[in-house]
Tab-separated table of C-alpha atoms and ligand atoms in Angstrom:
chain	number	residue	atom	x	y	z
A	219	MET	CA	68.536	118.786	83.022
A	220	LYS	CA	71.856	119.160	80.533
A	221	ALA	CA	71.167	120.215	77.252
A	222	PRO	CA	72.043	116.704	75.368
A	223	ARG	CA	74.086	118.672	72.732
A	224	LYS	CA	76.148	120.081	75.722
A	225	PHE	CA	77.570	116.861	76.518
A	226	PHE	CA	79.651	116.360	73.938
A	227	GLU	CA	81.401	120.310	73.988
A	228	PRO	CA	84.580	120.328	75.777
A	229	LEU	CA	84.253	121.890	79.742
A	230	ALA	CA	87.000	124.295	79.795
A	231	ILE	CA	88.478	126.403	76.841
A	232	GLY	CA	90.890	124.063	75.397
A	233	ALA	CA	89.641	121.089	76.668
A	234	PRO	CA	89.719	118.256	74.154
A	235	ALA	CA	86.162	116.880	72.472
A	236	PRO	CA	84.724	114.329	74.291
A	237	LEU	CA	84.474	111.365	72.724
A	238	ARG	CA	81.644	109.538	71.350
A	239	ASP	CA	82.306	106.209	71.476
A	240	LEU	CA	84.524	103.980	73.671
A	241	PRO	CA	87.748	103.661	71.952
A	242	ALA	CA	87.846	99.719	70.550
A	243	ARG	CA	90.481	98.330	73.589
A	244	LEU	CA	90.739	94.630	75.237
A	245	GLU	CA	90.695	95.004	78.810
A	246	ARG	CA	90.800	91.896	80.501
A	247	MET	CA	91.945	92.385	83.126
A	248	ILE	CA	93.502	95.928	84.717
A	249	HIS	CA	96.655	94.865	86.804
A	250	PHE	CA	97.454	96.982	89.916
A	251	VAL	CA	100.926	98.223	90.439
A	252	PRO	CA	102.077	99.632	93.472
A	253	PRO	CA	104.309	102.524	91.931
A	254	HIS	CA	106.034	103.690	95.141
A	255	ASN	CA	108.241	99.810	95.150
A	256	GLU	CA	110.762	100.838	92.832
A	257	LYS	CA	111.741	96.782	92.368
A	258	VAL	CA	107.458	96.657	90.988
A	259	ARG	CA	108.156	99.506	88.849
A	260	ALA	CA	111.781	98.509	87.502
A	261	LYS	CA	109.670	95.110	86.070
A	262	VAL	CA	106.474	97.025	84.032
A	263	ALA	CA	108.183	97.739	80.845
A	264	GLU	CA	108.282	93.430	80.969
A	265	LEU	CA	104.914	93.258	81.996
A	266	ALA	CA	103.306	95.722	80.196
A	267	PRO	CA	102.955	93.430	76.934
A	268	GLN	CA	101.579	90.620	78.683
A	269	VAL	CA	98.694	92.314	80.429
A	270	ASP	CA	96.047	94.405	79.129
A	271	VAL	CA	95.776	97.492	81.639
A	272	VAL	CA	98.586	98.846	83.958
A	273	LEU	CA	96.680	100.895	86.396
A	274	GLY	CA	98.936	102.540	88.945
A	275	ASN	CA	97.234	102.468	92.636
A	276	LEU	CA	97.591	105.439	94.495
A	277	GLU	CA	94.746	104.975	97.344
A	278	ASP	CA	93.946	101.700	99.209
A	279	ALA	CA	96.903	99.847	99.991
A	280	ILE	CA	99.353	102.509	99.839
A	281	PRO	CA	100.744	103.404	103.050
A	282	ILE	CA	100.139	107.362	103.778
A	283	GLU	CA	103.421	108.108	103.871
A	284	SER	CA	104.139	106.776	100.774
A	285	LYS	CA	101.029	108.025	99.074
A	286	GLU	CA	103.283	111.521	97.339
A	287	ALA	CA	106.174	108.529	96.141
A	288	ALA	CA	102.963	106.726	94.787
A	289	ARG	CA	102.404	109.603	92.654
A	290	GLU	CA	105.777	109.946	91.593
A	291	GLY	CA	106.426	106.542	90.727
A	292	PHE	CA	103.598	106.935	88.795
A	293	ILE	CA	104.434	109.526	86.452
A	294	ALA	CA	108.653	108.084	86.472
A	295	MET	CA	106.697	105.395	85.132
A	296	ALA	CA	104.864	106.485	83.098
A	297	LYS	CA	107.138	108.395	81.222
A	298	ALA	CA	110.007	105.830	81.142
A	299	VAL	CA	107.727	102.614	79.131
A	300	ASP	CA	106.398	102.693	75.966
A	301	PHE	CA	103.015	100.675	76.831
A	302	GLY	CA	102.113	100.222	73.265
A	303	ALA	CA	98.755	98.479	73.057
A	304	THR	CA	98.344	98.335	76.567
A	305	GLY	CA	96.042	100.782	78.514
A	306	LEU	CA	97.461	102.989	81.827
A	307	TRP	CA	95.783	103.676	83.704
A	308	VAL	CA	95.907	105.347	87.591
A	309	ARG	CA	94.070	104.805	90.248
A	310	VAL	CA	93.625	108.115	92.152
A	311	ASN	CA	92.836	108.594	95.676
A	312	ALA	CA	88.989	109.689	97.213
A	313	LEU	CA	87.176	113.189	96.574
A	314	ASN	CA	87.365	113.521	100.237
A	315	SER	CA	90.852	113.123	100.450
A	316	PRO	CA	93.660	115.675	101.068
A	317	TRP	CA	95.602	113.825	97.607
A	318	LEU	CA	92.906	113.837	95.278
A	319	LEU	CA	93.840	117.249	93.758
A	320	ASP	CA	97.785	116.868	93.387
A	321	ASP	CA	97.384	112.985	92.027
A	322	LEU	CA	94.850	114.860	89.041
A	323	ALA	CA	97.279	117.558	88.704
A	324	ARG	CA	100.673	116.340	88.496
A	325	ILE	CA	100.062	113.203	86.568
A	326	VAL	CA	98.432	115.398	84.046
A	327	GLY	CA	100.686	117.904	83.882
A	328	GLU	CA	103.149	115.293	83.404
A	329	VAL	CA	101.975	112.417	81.738
A	330	GLY	CA	98.336	113.436	80.669
A	331	ASP	CA	98.811	112.438	76.921
A	332	LYS	CA	100.123	109.086	77.649
A	333	LEU	CA	97.037	108.783	80.569
A	334	ASP	CA	94.043	107.010	79.015
A	335	VAL	CA	91.974	106.433	82.264
A	336	VAL	CA	91.428	107.863	86.107
A	337	MET	CA	89.717	105.264	88.324
A	338	VAL	CA	87.459	106.945	91.048
A	339	PRO	CA	87.727	105.313	93.858
A	340	LYS	CA	84.182	105.363	95.852
A	341	VAL	CA	81.738	107.329	93.761
A	342	GLU	CA	78.980	107.614	95.754
A	343	GLY	CA	76.647	109.742	92.802
A	344	PRO	CA	76.873	111.641	90.082
A	345	TRP	CA	77.807	114.983	91.522
A	346	ASP	CA	81.866	112.741	92.219
A	347	ILE	CA	81.862	112.468	88.265
A	348	HIS	CA	80.974	115.847	87.023
A	349	PHE	CA	83.304	117.262	89.481
A	350	ILE	CA	86.422	115.123	87.641
A	351	ASP	CA	85.166	115.660	84.548
A	352	GLN	CA	85.531	119.617	85.521
A	353	TYR	CA	89.009	119.285	86.810
A	354	LEU	CA	89.737	117.210	84.041
A	355	ALA	CA	88.871	119.198	81.887
A	356	LEU	CA	90.481	122.453	83.137
A	357	LEU	CA	94.046	120.348	83.581
A	358	GLU	CA	93.766	118.994	79.727
A	359	ALA	CA	93.664	122.379	78.972
A	360	ARG	CA	96.205	124.307	80.484
A	361	HIS	CA	98.493	121.124	79.560
A	362	ARG	CA	97.389	120.877	76.061
A	363	VAL	CA	96.125	117.268	76.516
A	364	ALA	CA	95.322	115.755	73.193
A	365	LYS	CA	92.760	113.121	73.722
A	366	PRO	CA	89.938	113.240	75.878
A	367	ILE	CA	90.952	111.557	79.866
A	368	LEU	CA	88.264	108.663	80.485
A	369	VAL	CA	86.928	108.153	83.791
A	370	HIS	CA	86.363	104.392	85.824
A	371	ALA	CA	83.825	104.716	88.780
A	372	ILE	CA	84.665	101.760	91.462
A	373	LEU	CA	80.867	100.462	92.583
A	374	GLU	CA	81.963	100.224	95.882
A	375	THR	CA	79.615	103.018	98.326
A	376	ALA	CA	75.600	101.677	99.223
A	377	GLU	CA	75.164	105.226	97.893
A	378	GLY	CA	76.522	104.433	95.027
A	379	VAL	CA	74.957	101.675	94.199
A	380	ASN	CA	71.661	103.308	94.689
A	381	ASN	CA	73.091	105.915	92.385
A	382	VAL	CA	74.756	103.409	89.251
A	383	THR	CA	72.532	104.588	86.550
A	384	ALA	CA	73.003	108.204	87.310
A	385	ILE	CA	76.509	107.518	87.598
A	386	ALA	CA	76.971	105.866	84.488
A	387	ALA	CA	74.942	108.330	83.005
A	388	ALA	CA	77.338	111.472	84.032
A	389	SER	CA	79.641	112.227	81.808
A	390	PRO	CA	81.118	111.290	78.228
A	391	ARG	CA	84.428	111.030	79.873
A	392	MET	CA	82.602	107.410	81.530
A	393	GLN	CA	84.776	104.219	80.262
A	394	GLY	CA	82.913	101.884	82.860
A	395	MET	CA	82.806	100.859	86.574
A	396	SER	CA	84.017	97.717	88.870
A	397	LEU	CA	82.836	96.443	92.038
A	398	GLY	CA	84.568	96.996	95.062
A	399	PRO	CA	83.153	94.146	96.689
A	400	ALA	CA	85.949	94.604	100.208
A	401	ASP	CA	84.673	98.295	100.630
A	402	LEU	CA	81.309	98.027	99.660
A	403	ALA	CA	81.004	95.333	102.206
A	404	ALA	CA	81.821	97.634	105.087
A	405	SER	CA	79.394	100.299	103.629
A	406	ARG	CA	76.270	97.531	103.765
A	407	ALA	CA	77.674	96.316	106.942
A	408	MET	CA	77.667	93.064	105.434
A	409	LYS	CA	79.534	90.443	107.659
A	410	THR	CA	82.164	89.557	105.895
A	411	THR	CA	86.293	90.130	106.254
A	412	ARG	CA	86.651	89.295	102.277
A	413	VAL	CA	87.579	91.373	99.457
A	414	GLY	CA	85.059	89.230	96.748
A	415	GLY	CA	84.305	85.753	96.008
A	416	GLY	CA	81.775	83.755	97.875
A	417	HIS	CA	81.365	83.327	102.066
A	418	PRO	CA	80.813	79.203	103.268
A	419	ASP	CA	77.940	80.890	105.398
A	420	TYR	CA	76.206	82.499	102.209
A	421	ARG	CA	73.916	79.366	101.278
A	422	VAL	CA	70.329	77.990	99.893
A	423	LEU	CA	69.391	75.137	102.220
A	424	GLY	CA	67.073	72.730	99.906
A	425	ASP	CA	63.629	70.593	101.214
A	426	GLY	CA	64.063	67.724	103.392
A	427	ALA	CA	65.188	67.163	107.043
A	428	GLY	CA	68.435	66.388	108.795
A	429	ALA	CA	72.370	66.260	107.979
A	430	ALA	CA	71.277	65.127	103.613
A	431	ARG	CA	69.774	67.907	103.304
A	432	ALA	CA	71.350	69.481	99.937
A	433	SER	CA	73.069	73.040	100.521
A	434	ALA	CA	74.575	75.362	98.001
A	435	GLN	CA	77.081	78.405	98.852
A	436	GLN	CA	75.511	81.723	96.745
A	437	ASP	CA	76.667	84.250	95.365
A	438	PRO	CA	76.426	87.363	97.468
A	439	TRP	CA	77.595	90.158	94.418
A	440	HIS	CA	75.148	88.963	91.974
A	441	TYR	CA	72.388	91.793	92.634
A	442	THR	CA	75.479	94.269	92.367
A	443	ILE	CA	76.818	93.084	89.276
A	444	ALA	CA	73.570	92.406	87.360
A	445	ARG	CA	72.718	96.052	88.067
A	446	MET	CA	75.927	97.050	87.199
A	447	VAL	CA	76.212	95.574	83.768
A	448	ASP	CA	72.707	96.761	83.004
A	449	ALA	CA	74.131	100.061	84.136
A	450	CYS	CA	77.004	100.286	82.150
A	451	ALA	CA	75.395	98.570	79.094
A	452	ALA	CA	72.707	100.995	79.091
A	453	ASN	CA	75.474	103.419	78.930
A	454	GLY	CA	78.029	102.177	76.516
A	455	LEU	CA	79.917	101.890	78.733
A	456	LYS	CA	82.158	98.277	79.974
A	457	PRO	CA	81.519	96.215	83.596
A	458	PHE	CA	83.967	95.049	85.511
A	459	TYR	CA	84.453	92.292	88.270
A	460	GLY	CA	86.941	94.159	90.646
A	461	PRO	CA	89.469	92.390	93.018
A	462	PHE	CA	89.457	88.986	94.521
A	463	GLY	CA	91.465	88.962	97.620
A	464	ASP	CA	92.092	85.187	98.294
A	465	PHE	CA	95.184	84.614	96.310
A	466	SER	CA	95.316	80.920	97.817
A	467	ASP	CA	92.217	80.115	95.897
A	468	PRO	CA	92.870	80.595	91.883
A	469	GLU	CA	89.651	77.685	91.616
A	470	ALA	CA	87.133	80.708	93.451
A	471	CYS	CA	88.812	83.383	92.230
A	472	GLU	CA	87.999	81.580	88.620
A	473	ALA	CA	84.472	80.415	88.736
A	474	GLN	CA	83.806	84.423	90.238
A	475	PHE	CA	85.486	86.004	86.807
A	476	ARG	CA	83.547	83.755	84.863
A	477	ASN	CA	80.054	84.760	86.325
A	478	ALA	CA	81.131	88.001	85.839
A	479	PHE	CA	81.591	87.497	82.344
A	480	LEU	CA	79.234	85.518	81.742
A	481	LEU	CA	76.808	88.513	83.007
A	482	GLY	CA	78.170	90.395	81.290
A	483	CYS	CA	81.995	92.510	82.482
A	484	ALA	CA	84.767	92.823	80.312
A	485	GLY	CA	87.410	91.917	82.756
A	486	ALA	CA	88.677	92.265	86.643
A	487	TRP	CA	91.713	93.585	88.280
A	488	SER	CA	94.433	91.000	89.287
A	489	LEU	CA	96.156	91.845	92.424
A	490	HIS	CA	98.513	89.122	91.813
A	491	PRO	CA	100.176	87.899	88.880
A	492	ASN	CA	98.957	84.381	89.258
A	493	GLN	CA	95.368	86.257	88.677
A	494	ILE	CA	96.774	87.907	84.956
A	495	ALA	CA	96.499	84.393	83.794
A	496	ILE	CA	93.353	83.737	85.417
A	497	ALA	CA	91.681	86.398	83.639
A	498	LYS	CA	92.784	85.838	80.087
A	499	ARG	CA	91.260	82.363	80.101
A	500	VAL	CA	87.901	83.747	81.255
A	501	PHE	CA	87.402	86.860	79.813
A	502	SER	CA	88.657	85.618	76.447
A	503	PRO	CA	85.552	83.581	75.496
A	504	ASP	CA	85.492	79.868	74.679
A	505	PRO	CA	87.137	78.728	71.157
A	506	ALA	CA	83.978	76.266	70.940
A	507	GLU	CA	81.777	79.056	72.050
A	508	VAL	CA	83.580	81.178	69.301
A	509	ALA	CA	83.250	78.318	66.366
A	510	PHE	CA	79.312	77.847	67.334
A	511	ALA	CA	79.039	81.781	66.893
A	512	LYS	CA	80.660	81.715	63.197
A	513	LYS	CA	78.246	78.899	62.833
A	514	ILE	CA	75.243	81.069	63.515
A	515	LEU	CA	76.630	84.488	61.391
A	516	ALA	CA	77.388	81.709	58.517
A	517	ALA	CA	74.156	80.526	58.566
A	518	MET	CA	72.486	84.051	58.682
A	519	PRO	CA	74.384	86.221	57.068
A	520	ASP	CA	72.012	89.516	57.347
A	521	GLY	CA	70.961	88.712	60.868
A	522	SER	CA	67.453	87.976	59.766
A	523	GLY	CA	64.449	85.056	60.105
A	524	ALA	CA	65.349	81.270	61.886
A	525	VAL	CA	67.339	78.388	61.269
A	526	MET	CA	67.759	75.681	63.549
A	527	ILE	CA	71.805	74.797	64.024
A	528	ASP	CA	72.266	71.423	65.844
A	529	GLY	CA	69.190	70.876	67.087
A	530	LYS	CA	69.026	74.811	68.260
A	531	MET	CA	66.870	77.447	67.196
A	532	GLN	CA	68.758	80.188	66.226
A	533	ASP	CA	67.054	84.289	65.181
A	534	ASP	CA	67.907	87.981	65.154
A	535	ALA	CA	68.617	87.783	68.709
A	536	THR	CA	71.199	84.510	68.967
A	537	TRP	CA	72.657	86.022	65.835
A	538	LYS	CA	73.196	88.964	68.194
A	539	GLN	CA	74.688	87.319	70.954
A	540	ALA	CA	77.315	85.626	68.175
A	541	ARG	CA	78.248	88.730	66.921
A	542	VAL	CA	79.321	89.870	70.852
A	543	ILE	CA	81.650	86.470	70.948
A	544	VAL	CA	82.974	86.514	67.371
A	545	ASP	CA	83.618	90.083	67.365
A	546	LEU	CA	85.283	89.633	71.378
A	547	ALA	CA	87.121	86.551	70.020
A	548	ARG	CA	88.506	89.233	66.778
A	549	GLN	CA	89.233	91.689	69.515
A	550	VAL	CA	91.440	88.758	71.412
A	551	ALA	CA	92.876	87.280	68.418
A	552	ALA	CA	94.459	91.372	67.590
A	553	LYS	CA	96.220	91.622	70.726
A	554	ASP	CA	97.366	87.668	71.687
A	555	LYS	CA	98.957	85.656	69.751
A	556	ASP	CA	98.345	82.975	71.468
A	557	PHE	CA	94.792	82.768	71.444
A	558	ALA	CA	94.464	83.961	67.512
A	559	PRO	CA	95.136	79.953	66.212
A	560	LEU	CA	92.303	78.752	68.588
A	561	TYR	CA	89.627	81.313	67.319
A	562	GLY	CA	90.469	79.853	63.833
A	563	PHE	CA	90.671	83.910	62.571
B	623	GLV	C1	88.077	97.561	96.101
B	623	GLV	O1	88.620	98.904	96.437
B	623	GLV	C2	87.071	97.016	97.295
B	623	GLV	O2	87.223	97.962	98.295
B	623	GLV	O3	87.065	95.970	96.687
B	624	MG	MG1	87.861	99.996	98.020
């Protein structure tokens, strides 16, 4: 077992020291762009202020013949655009692919100082994170990168879900994790062709008989999201809903994102421009909840004891819940002018 102190020593001579806490950043949506597409790239400067994270996708959905163009396009985009307070992430190719070594080597070499997070797909266990951790440290040292590049794992294999806690605890570079429902469904032999969301056949039937029996669709992702949230929260990382692939059903997308938000997720992927507004709406706390949370904090300034507000009991635990909501509202208000007046800060 690695000694606790060693976790905070750089893994290569000259690499920056690992962070002890995550940088406080708003990450309501991770907006995917295909960087080999010049037309899309040309619009990124305009897009960046409207989203919390811009991610250049090099992995699935990028045709094999465009893998190098996507990598070089990402580098060009990273150099050309001032991302300001918006995060810059890249999703690299998988650990067993012929592209990963050059994805990381080229990108850290060219734009390591601008890159916030590397999203690693198909992570199966802590050994995958250890490899990325060491390789990034060597690249950071070689290219004199000043701040450590963080790592985000996609939870999208049955083995990864089995090892989710060990993945979360594998390195201080870990920023968070996303549910990858498409690959995870395939890995588990789930009988669906969808990318995220529910399924009309996954349901519970109420008691009774005949056509009048009540029946409701259930959420096939509930179990995985709950495990991911616990693994992340226990290790100080952020959990995320991943992709929702049916762009023609914004209502279902919003419902999935909202379940994830209520269970503890910080954000979701946006694969289509219309999902940016959905993620903003969902992952910014409800102004009525914020107002109520502020009441709790005002009524219990030091967070101890018990009070009644509007007939509801408040104590140390609800004070902590209120802190989560008000802290998030402050972060949203600081980044997003549209929300600041709704929260009354
Ligand atoms: C995302 O990568 C997924 O497989 O759902
Ligand atoms: Mg995937």
